[in-house]
């Protein structure tokens, strides 16, 4: 389970959306102390991701914020970092001998079956989505709160909703059984990270 959190919001990064220097944005988010900062950056090849991850981890350590690395298990190993989030397809290929090395292990889930499988593979939390309509998934309707309710009821680990999350709809996300939620676009573009996260 994710620990040492003062909030239940995971900030997911996307450099392409960021309106200022990316590392400056990371520091501002880290100082606001969300549940975690998930360094997603799916477009980066492994070597460039590893270089960026090293810088982000330094910032998060300084600010006492949790950073979760994404996708590259080898980068997490090389950096001796115990928190990793994986697509379910990658998680399936990770041997149990490696999975147990991560104190925090998450996976992206899009069905009840995905959620159950992720839990069986040793995940300590999952993300479930996308819940609401969002510009990041234009043309794809959100799966909705009933979907989230079913996912939360199917597993015993924390579930973080993702997709179209706002301060206005977070109460319904919590009511559906989610531990918290993930935000990406708003985390990258909000004027003041601390003030914005306080709204949740």
Coordinates of N, CA and C in Angstrom, one line a residue:
X1 N 0.8 -1.2 0.0 CA 0.0 0.0 0.0 C 0.9 1.2 0.0
X2 N 0.4 2.3 -0.7 CA 1.2 3.5 -0.7 C 1.1 4.1 0.7
X3 N 2.2 4.6 1.2 CA 2.3 5.1 2.6 C 2.8 6.5 2.6
X4 N 2.8 7.1 3.8 CA 3.3 8.4 4.0 C 2.7 9.5 3.1
X5 N 1.4 9.4 2.9 CA 0.6 10.3 2.1 C -0.1 11.3 3.0
X6 N -0.1 12.6 2.5 CA -1.0 13.5 3.2 C -2.2 13.9 2.3
X7 N -2.2 13.3 1.1 CA -3.4 13.5 0.2 C -3.7 12.2 -0.5
X8 N -4.8 12.2 -1.2 CA -5.2 11.0 -2.0 C -5.2 11.2 -3.5
X9 N -4.3 12.2 -3.9 CA -4.2 12.5 -5.3 C -2.8 12.1 -5.8
X10 N -2.8 11.4 -6.9 CA -1.5 11.1 -7.6 C -1.4 12.0 -8.8
X11 N -0.4 12.7 -8.9 CA -0.1 13.6 -10.1 C 0.7 12.8 -11.1
X12 N 0.1 12.7 -12.3 CA 0.7 12.0 -13.4 C 1.3 13.0 -14.4
X13 N 2.6 12.8 -14.7 CA 3.3 13.8 -15.5 C 3.0 13.6 -17.0
X14 N 3.2 14.7 -17.7 CA 3.1 14.7 -19.2 C 3.8 16.0 -19.6
X15 N 5.1 15.9 -20.0 CA 5.9 17.1 -20.4 C 5.2 17.9 -21.5
X16 N 4.5 17.2 -22.4 CA 4.0 17.9 -23.6 C 2.9 18.9 -23.1
X17 N 2.3 18.7 -22.0 CA 1.2 19.6 -21.5 C 1.8 20.8 -20.6
X18 N 3.0 20.6 -20.2 CA 3.6 21.5 -19.2 C 3.8 22.9 -19.8
X19 N 3.4 23.9 -19.1 CA 3.6 25.3 -19.6 C 4.8 26.0 -19.1
X20 N 5.6 25.3 -18.3 CA 6.8 25.9 -17.8 C 7.9 24.9 -17.8
X21 N 9.1 25.2 -17.3 CA 10.1 24.2 -17.2 C 9.6 23.0 -16.5
X22 N 9.8 21.8 -17.0 CA 9.2 20.6 -16.5 C 9.7 20.3 -15.0
X23 N 11.0 20.5 -14.8 CA 11.5 20.2 -13.5 C 11.1 21.2 -12.4
X24 N 10.8 22.5 -12.9 CA 10.2 23.5 -12.0 C 8.8 23.0 -11.6
X25 N 8.1 22.5 -12.6 CA 6.7 22.0 -12.3 C 6.7 20.9 -11.3
X26 N 7.7 20.0 -11.5 CA 7.8 18.8 -10.6 C 8.1 19.3 -9.2
X27 N 9.0 20.3 -9.0 CA 9.3 20.8 -7.7 C 8.1 21.4 -7.1
X28 N 7.3 22.2 -7.8 CA 6.1 22.8 -7.3 C 5.1 21.8 -6.9
X29 N 4.9 20.7 -7.7 CA 4.0 19.6 -7.3 C 4.5 18.9 -6.1
X30 N 5.8 18.6 -6.0 CA 6.4 17.9 -4.9 C 6.2 18.7 -3.6
X31 N 6.3 20.0 -3.7 CA 6.2 20.8 -2.5 C 4.7 20.9 -2.0
X32 N 3.8 20.5 -2.9 CA 2.4 20.5 -2.5 C 2.0 19.2 -1.8
X33 N 2.9 18.2 -1.9 CA 2.8 16.9 -1.2 C 1.5 16.1 -1.6
X34 N 1.4 15.8 -2.9 CA 0.3 14.9 -3.3 C 0.6 13.5 -2.8
X35 N -0.2 12.5 -3.0 CA 0.0 11.2 -2.6 C 1.3 10.7 -3.3
X36 N 1.5 11.0 -4.5 CA 2.6 10.6 -5.3 C 2.7 11.4 -6.6
X37 N 3.9 11.4 -7.2 CA 4.1 11.9 -8.5 C 4.5 10.7 -9.4
X38 N 3.6 10.4 -10.4 CA 3.9 9.3 -11.3 C 4.6 9.8 -12.5
X39 N 5.9 9.5 -12.7 CA 6.7 10.0 -13.8 C 6.4 9.1 -15.0
X40 N 5.4 9.5 -15.8 CA 4.9 8.7 -16.9 C 5.7 8.8 -18.1
X41 N 5.7 9.9 -18.8 CA 6.6 10.2 -19.9 C 6.8 9.1 -20.9
X42 N 5.7 8.6 -21.5 CA 5.6 7.4 -22.3 C 6.4 7.5 -23.6
X43 N 6.7 8.8 -24.0 CA 7.4 8.9 -25.3 C 8.9 8.8 -25.2
X44 N 9.4 8.8 -24.0 CA 10.9 8.8 -23.9 C 11.5 7.4 -24.0
X45 N 12.6 7.3 -24.8 CA 13.3 6.0 -24.8 C 13.9 5.8 -23.4
X46 N 14.3 4.6 -23.1 CA 14.8 4.2 -21.8 C 15.9 5.0 -21.3
X47 N 16.9 5.3 -22.1 CA 18.1 6.0 -21.6 C 17.7 7.5 -21.2
X48 N 16.9 8.1 -22.0 CA 16.4 9.5 -21.7 C 15.5 9.5 -20.5
X49 N 14.7 8.4 -20.4 CA 13.8 8.3 -19.2 C 14.6 8.2 -17.9
X50 N 15.7 7.4 -18.0 CA 16.5 7.2 -16.8 C 17.2 8.5 -16.4
X51 N 17.6 9.3 -17.4 CA 18.3 10.5 -17.0 C 17.3 11.5 -16.4
X52 N 16.1 11.6 -16.9 CA 15.1 12.4 -16.3 C 14.6 11.9 -15.0
X53 N 14.5 10.6 -14.8 CA 14.1 10.0 -13.6 C 15.1 10.3 -12.4
X54 N 16.4 10.3 -12.8 CA 17.4 10.7 -11.7 C 17.2 12.1 -11.2
X55 N 16.9 13.0 -12.1 CA 16.6 14.4 -11.7 C 15.4 14.6 -10.9
X56 N 14.3 13.9 -11.3 CA 13.0 14.0 -10.7 C 13.1 13.4 -9.3
X57 N 13.8 12.2 -9.2 CA 13.9 11.6 -7.9 C 14.7 12.5 -6.9
X58 N 15.7 13.2 -7.4 CA 16.4 14.1 -6.5 C 15.5 15.2 -5.9
X59 N 14.7 15.8 -6.8 CA 13.7 16.8 -6.4 C 12.7 16.3 -5.4
X60 N 12.2 15.1 -5.7 CA 11.2 14.5 -4.8 C 11.8 14.1 -3.4
X61 N 13.0 13.7 -3.4 CA 13.7 13.3 -2.2 C 13.9 14.6 -1.3
X62 N 14.3 15.7 -2.0 CA 14.5 16.9 -1.3 C 13.2 17.5 -0.7
X63 N 12.1 17.3 -1.4 CA 10.8 17.8 -1.0 C 10.0 16.7 -0.1
X64 N 10.6 15.6 0.1 CA 10.0 14.5 0.8 C 8.7 14.1 0.2
X65 N 8.7 14.0 -1.1 CA 7.5 13.5 -1.9 C 7.8 12.2 -2.5
X66 N 6.8 11.4 -2.6 CA 6.9 10.1 -3.2 C 6.9 10.2 -4.8
X67 N 7.8 9.6 -5.4 CA 7.8 9.5 -6.9 C 7.7 8.0 -7.3
X68 N 6.8 7.8 -8.2 CA 6.6 6.4 -8.7 C 7.1 6.4 -10.2
X69 N 8.0 5.5 -10.5 CA 8.6 5.4 -11.9 C 7.6 4.6 -12.7
X70 N 7.7 4.7 -14.0 CA 6.7 4.1 -14.9 C 7.4 3.3 -16.0
X71 N 6.9 2.1 -16.2 CA 7.2 1.2 -17.4 C 8.5 0.5 -17.4
X72 N 9.6 1.3 -17.1 CA 11.0 0.7 -17.3 C 11.4 0.1 -16.0
X73 N 11.3 -1.2 -15.9 CA 11.7 -1.9 -14.6 C 13.2 -1.8 -14.5
X74 N 13.9 -1.9 -15.6 CA 15.4 -1.8 -15.5 C 15.9 -0.5 -14.9
X75 N 15.2 0.6 -15.3 CA 15.5 1.9 -14.7 C 15.3 2.0 -13.2
X76 N 14.2 1.4 -12.8 CA 13.9 1.4 -11.3 C 14.9 0.5 -10.6
X77 N 15.4 -0.6 -11.2 CA 16.4 -1.4 -10.6 C 17.7 -0.6 -10.5
X78 N 18.1 0.0 -11.6 CA 19.4 0.7 -11.7 C 19.4 1.9 -10.7
X79 N 18.3 2.5 -10.5 CA 18.2 3.6 -9.5 C 17.9 3.2 -8.1
X80 N 17.7 1.9 -7.9 CA 17.4 1.3 -6.6 C 16.2 2.0 -6.0
X81 N 15.2 2.1 -6.9 CA 13.9 2.8 -6.5 C 12.8 1.8 -6.3
X82 N 12.1 1.8 -5.1 CA 11.2 0.8 -4.8 C 9.7 1.0 -5.2
X83 N 9.5 2.0 -6.0 CA 8.1 2.3 -6.4 C 8.0 2.3 -8.0
X84 N 7.1 1.5 -8.5 CA 7.0 1.4 -10.0 C 5.6 1.1 -10.4
X85 N 5.2 1.8 -11.5 CA 3.9 1.6 -12.1 C 4.0 1.0 -13.5
X86 N 3.3 0.0 -13.8 CA 3.4 -0.7 -15.1 C 2.1 -0.9 -15.8
X87 N 2.1 -0.8 -17.2 CA 1.0 -1.3 -17.9 C 0.8 -2.8 -17.6
X88 N -0.4 -3.3 -17.6 CA -0.7 -4.7 -17.2 C 0.1 -5.6 -18.1
X89 N 0.3 -5.3 -19.4 CA 1.0 -6.2 -20.3 C 2.4 -6.3 -19.9
X90 N 3.0 -5.3 -19.3 CA 4.4 -5.4 -18.9 C 4.5 -6.1 -17.6
X91 N 3.5 -5.8 -16.7 CA 3.5 -6.5 -15.4 C 3.4 -8.0 -15.5
X92 N 2.7 -8.5 -16.5 CA 2.6 -9.9 -16.8 C 3.9 -10.6 -17.1
X93 N 4.8 -9.8 -17.6 CA 6.1 -10.4 -18.0 C 7.2 -10.3 -16.9
X94 N 6.8 -9.6 -15.8 CA 7.8 -9.4 -14.7 C 7.8 -10.6 -13.8
X95 N 8.9 -11.3 -13.7 CA 8.9 -12.5 -12.8 C 8.6 -12.1 -11.3
X96 N 8.1 -13.1 -10.6 CA 7.8 -12.8 -9.2 C 9.0 -12.4 -8.4
X97 N 10.2 -13.0 -8.8 CA 11.4 -12.7 -8.1 C 11.8 -11.2 -8.2
X98 N 11.3 -10.5 -9.3 CA 11.5 -9.1 -9.4 C 10.4 -8.3 -8.8
X99 N 9.1 -8.8 -9.0 CA 8.0 -8.0 -8.4 C 8.1 -7.8 -6.9
X100 N 8.6 -8.8 -6.2 CA 8.7 -8.6 -4.8 C 9.7 -7.6 -4.3
X101 N 10.6 -7.1 -5.2 CA 11.5 -6.1 -4.8 C 10.9 -4.7 -4.7
X102 N 9.7 -4.6 -5.2 CA 9.1 -3.3 -5.2 C 8.1 -3.2 -4.1
X103 N 8.4 -2.2 -3.2 CA 7.5 -2.0 -2.0 C 6.1 -1.4 -2.5
X104 N 6.2 -0.6 -3.6 CA 5.0 0.0 -4.2 C 5.0 -0.5 -5.6
X105 N 3.9 -1.2 -6.0 CA 3.8 -1.7 -7.4 C 2.4 -1.5 -7.8
X106 N 2.2 -0.7 -8.9 CA 0.9 -0.4 -9.4 C 0.8 -0.8 -10.9
X107 N -0.5 -0.9 -11.3 CA -0.8 -1.2 -12.7 C -2.0 -0.5 -13.2
X108 N -2.0 -0.2 -14.5 CA -3.2 0.5 -15.1 C -4.2 -0.6 -15.5
X109 N -5.5 -0.4 -15.0 CA -6.5 -1.4 -15.3 C -7.7 -0.8 -15.9
X110 N -8.3 -1.6 -16.8 CA -9.4 -1.1 -17.6 C -10.7 -2.0 -17.6
X111 N -10.6 -2.9 -16.6 CA -11.7 -3.9 -16.4 C -11.6 -4.5 -15.1
X112 N -12.7 -5.1 -14.6 CA -12.7 -5.9 -13.4 C -11.6 -7.0 -13.5
X113 N -11.6 -7.7 -14.6 CA -10.6 -8.8 -14.8 C -9.2 -8.3 -14.7
X114 N -8.9 -7.1 -15.3 CA -7.6 -6.5 -15.1 C -7.3 -6.3 -13.7
X115 N -8.2 -5.7 -12.9 CA -8.0 -5.4 -11.5 C -7.7 -6.6 -10.7
X116 N -8.4 -7.7 -10.9 CA -8.2 -8.9 -10.2 C -6.8 -9.5 -10.6
X117 N -6.5 -9.5 -11.8 CA -5.2 -10.0 -12.3 C -4.0 -9.2 -11.7
X118 N -4.2 -7.9 -11.7 CA -3.1 -7.0 -11.1 C -2.9 -7.3 -9.6
X119 N -4.0 -7.5 -8.9 CA -3.9 -7.9 -7.5 C -3.2 -9.2 -7.3
X120 N -3.6 -10.2 -8.2 CA -3.0 -11.5 -8.1 C -1.5 -11.5 -8.4
X121 N -1.1 -10.5 -9.2 CA 0.4 -10.4 -9.6 C 1.2 -9.5 -8.6
X122 N 0.6 -9.2 -7.5 CA 1.3 -8.5 -6.4 C 1.2 -7.0 -6.3
X123 N 0.3 -6.4 -7.1 CA 0.2 -5.0 -7.0 C -0.3 -4.5 -5.7
X124 N 0.3 -3.4 -5.2 CA -0.1 -2.8 -3.9 C -1.2 -1.8 -4.1
X125 N -1.4 -1.3 -5.4 CA -2.5 -0.4 -5.7 C -2.7 -0.5 -7.2
X126 N -3.8 0.0 -7.7 CA -4.1 0.1 -9.2 C -4.7 1.4 -9.5
X127 N -4.6 1.7 -10.8 CA -5.4 2.8 -11.3 C -6.5 2.2 -12.2
X128 N -7.6 2.9 -12.2 CA -8.8 2.4 -13.0 C -9.4 3.5 -13.8
X129 N -9.6 3.3 -15.1 CA -10.1 4.3 -15.9 C -10.3 3.9 -17.4
X130 N -10.6 5.0 -18.2 CA -10.9 6.3 -17.7 C -12.3 6.4 -17.3
X131 N -12.5 7.2 -16.2 CA -13.8 7.2 -15.6 C -14.8 8.2 -16.2
X132 N -14.3 9.5 -16.4 CA -15.1 10.5 -17.0 C -14.6 10.9 -18.4
X133 N -15.4 11.5 -19.2 CA -14.9 12.0 -20.5 C -13.8 12.9 -20.3
X134 N -12.8 12.8 -21.1 CA -11.6 13.7 -21.0 C -11.0 14.0 -22.3
X135 N -10.4 15.2 -22.4 CA -9.7 15.5 -23.7 C -8.6 14.6 -24.1
X136 N -8.0 14.0 -23.0 CA -6.9 13.0 -23.3 C -7.4 11.8 -24.0
X137 N -8.7 11.5 -24.0 CA -9.2 10.3 -24.7 C -10.4 10.8 -25.5
X138 N -10.2 11.8 -26.4 CA -11.2 12.3 -27.2 C -12.0 11.3 -28.0
X139 N -13.3 11.3 -28.0 CA -14.1 10.4 -28.7 C -14.4 9.1 -28.0
X140 N -13.7 8.8 -26.9 CA -13.9 7.6 -26.1 C -14.7 8.0 -24.8
X141 N -15.9 7.6 -24.7 CA -16.7 7.9 -23.5 C -16.1 7.3 -22.2
X142 N -16.2 8.0 -21.1 CA -15.7 7.5 -19.9 C -16.5 6.2 -19.5
X143 N -15.8 5.3 -18.7 CA -16.4 4.1 -18.3 C -17.4 4.3 -17.2
X144 N -17.3 5.4 -16.5 CA -18.3 5.8 -15.5 C -18.1 5.3 -14.1
X145 N -19.0 5.8 -13.2 CA -18.8 5.5 -11.8 C -19.3 4.0 -11.5
X146 N -20.2 3.5 -12.2 CA -20.6 2.1 -12.0 C -19.4 1.1 -12.2
X147 N -18.7 1.4 -13.3 CA -17.5 0.6 -13.6 C -16.5 0.8 -12.4
X148 N -16.3 2.0 -12.0 CA -15.3 2.2 -10.8 C -15.8 1.4 -9.6
X149 N -17.1 1.5 -9.3 CA -17.7 0.8 -8.2 C -17.4 -0.7 -8.3
X150 N -17.6 -1.3 -9.5 CA -17.3 -2.7 -9.7 C -15.9 -3.1 -9.5
X151 N -15.0 -2.2 -10.0 CA -13.6 -2.5 -9.8 C -13.2 -2.4 -8.3
X152 N -13.6 -1.4 -7.6 CA -13.3 -1.3 -6.2 C -13.8 -2.4 -5.4
X153 N -15.0 -2.9 -5.7 CA -15.6 -4.1 -5.0 C -14.8 -5.4 -5.3
X154 N -14.1 -5.4 -6.4 CA -13.5 -6.7 -6.8 C -12.1 -7.0 -6.2
X155 N -11.5 -5.9 -5.6 CA -10.1 -6.1 -5.1 C -10.1 -5.5 -3.7
X156 N -9.0 -5.9 -3.0 CA -8.8 -5.5 -1.6 C -7.7 -4.4 -1.5
X157 N -7.1 -4.1 -2.6 CA -6.0 -3.1 -2.7 C -6.6 -1.7 -3.0
X158 N -5.9 -0.6 -2.7 CA -6.3 0.7 -3.1 C -6.5 0.9 -4.6
X159 N -7.6 1.6 -5.0 CA -7.9 1.9 -6.4 C -7.9 3.4 -6.5
X160 N -7.2 3.9 -7.5 CA -7.1 5.3 -7.8 C -7.8 5.5 -9.2
X161 N -8.8 6.3 -9.2 CA -9.5 6.6 -10.4 C -8.7 7.5 -11.3
X162 N -8.8 7.3 -12.6 CA -8.1 8.2 -13.5 C -9.0 8.6 -14.7
X163 N -8.9 9.8 -15.2 CA -9.6 10.2 -16.4 C -10.7 11.2 -16.1
X164 N -10.5 12.5 -16.4 CA -11.5 13.5 -16.2 C -11.7 13.9 -14.7
X165 N -10.8 13.6 -13.8 CA -11.0 13.9 -12.4 C -10.8 15.4 -12.1
X166 N -11.8 15.9 -11.3 CA -11.7 17.3 -10.9 C -12.1 17.4 -9.4
X167 N -11.9 18.6 -8.8 CA -12.3 18.8 -7.4 C -13.8 18.6 -7.3
X168 N -14.6 18.9 -8.4 CA -16.0 18.8 -8.3 C -16.6 17.4 -8.3
X169 N -15.9 16.5 -9.0 CA -16.4 15.1 -9.1 C -15.6 14.1 -8.2
X170 N -14.6 14.6 -7.4 CA -13.9 13.6 -6.6 C -14.8 13.0 -5.5
X171 N -15.7 13.7 -5.0 CA -16.6 13.2 -4.0 C -17.4 11.9 -4.5
X172 N -17.8 12.0 -5.7 CA -18.5 10.8 -6.3 C -17.5 9.6 -6.5
X173 N -16.3 10.0 -6.8 CA -15.2 8.9 -7.0 C -15.0 8.2 -5.7
X174 N -14.9 9.0 -4.6 CA -14.7 8.4 -3.3 C -15.9 7.6 -2.9
X175 N -17.1 8.1 -3.2 CA -18.3 7.4 -2.9 C -18.4 6.0 -3.6
X176 N -17.8 5.9 -4.7 CA -17.8 4.7 -5.5 C -16.8 3.7 -4.9
X177 N -16.0 4.1 -3.9 CA -15.1 3.2 -3.2 C -13.6 3.4 -3.5
X178 N -13.3 4.4 -4.3 CA -11.9 4.6 -4.7 C -11.1 5.2 -3.5
X179 N -9.9 4.9 -3.4 CA -9.0 5.5 -2.3 C -8.7 6.9 -2.7
X180 N -8.6 7.2 -4.0 CA -8.2 8.5 -4.4 C -8.3 8.6 -5.9
X181 N -7.6 9.5 -6.5 CA -7.6 9.7 -7.9 C -6.3 10.2 -8.5
X182 N -6.2 10.1 -9.8 CA -5.1 10.6 -10.5 C -5.5 11.8 -11.3
X183 N -4.6 12.8 -11.4 CA -4.8 14.0 -12.3 C -3.6 14.2 -13.2
X184 N -3.8 14.5 -14.4 CA -2.6 14.7 -15.3 C -2.7 16.1 -15.9
X185 N -3.6 16.4 -16.8 CA -3.7 17.7 -17.5 C -3.7 18.8 -16.5
X186 N -4.5 18.8 -15.5 CA -4.6 19.9 -14.6 C -3.4 20.0 -13.7
X187 N -2.7 18.9 -13.4 CA -1.5 18.9 -12.6 C -0.4 19.6 -13.4
X188 N -0.4 19.5 -14.7 CA 0.6 20.0 -15.6 C 0.4 21.5 -15.9
X189 N -0.9 21.9 -15.9 CA -1.2 23.2 -16.4 C -1.8 24.2 -15.3
X190 N -2.1 23.8 -14.1 CA -2.7 24.7 -13.2 C -1.7 25.8 -12.8
X191 N -2.3 26.9 -12.5 CA -1.5 28.1 -12.2 C -0.6 28.0 -10.9
X192 N -1.2 27.5 -9.9 CA -0.5 27.3 -8.6 C -0.8 25.9 -8.1
X193 N 0.2 25.0 -8.1 CA 0.1 23.6 -7.8 C -0.4 23.4 -6.3
X194 N 0.1 24.2 -5.4 CA -0.3 24.0 -4.0 C -1.8 24.4 -3.8
X195 N -2.2 25.5 -4.4 CA -3.6 26.0 -4.2 C -4.5 25.0 -5.0
X196 N -4.1 24.5 -6.1 CA -5.0 23.6 -6.9 C -5.2 22.3 -6.1
X197 N -4.1 21.7 -5.6 CA -4.2 20.4 -4.9 C -5.0 20.6 -3.7
X198 N -5.0 21.7 -3.1 CA -5.7 22.0 -1.8 C -7.2 21.9 -2.1
X199 N -7.6 22.1 -3.3 CA -9.1 22.0 -3.7 C -9.6 20.5 -3.6
X200 N -8.7 19.6 -3.6 CA -9.1 18.2 -3.5 C -9.3 17.7 -2.1

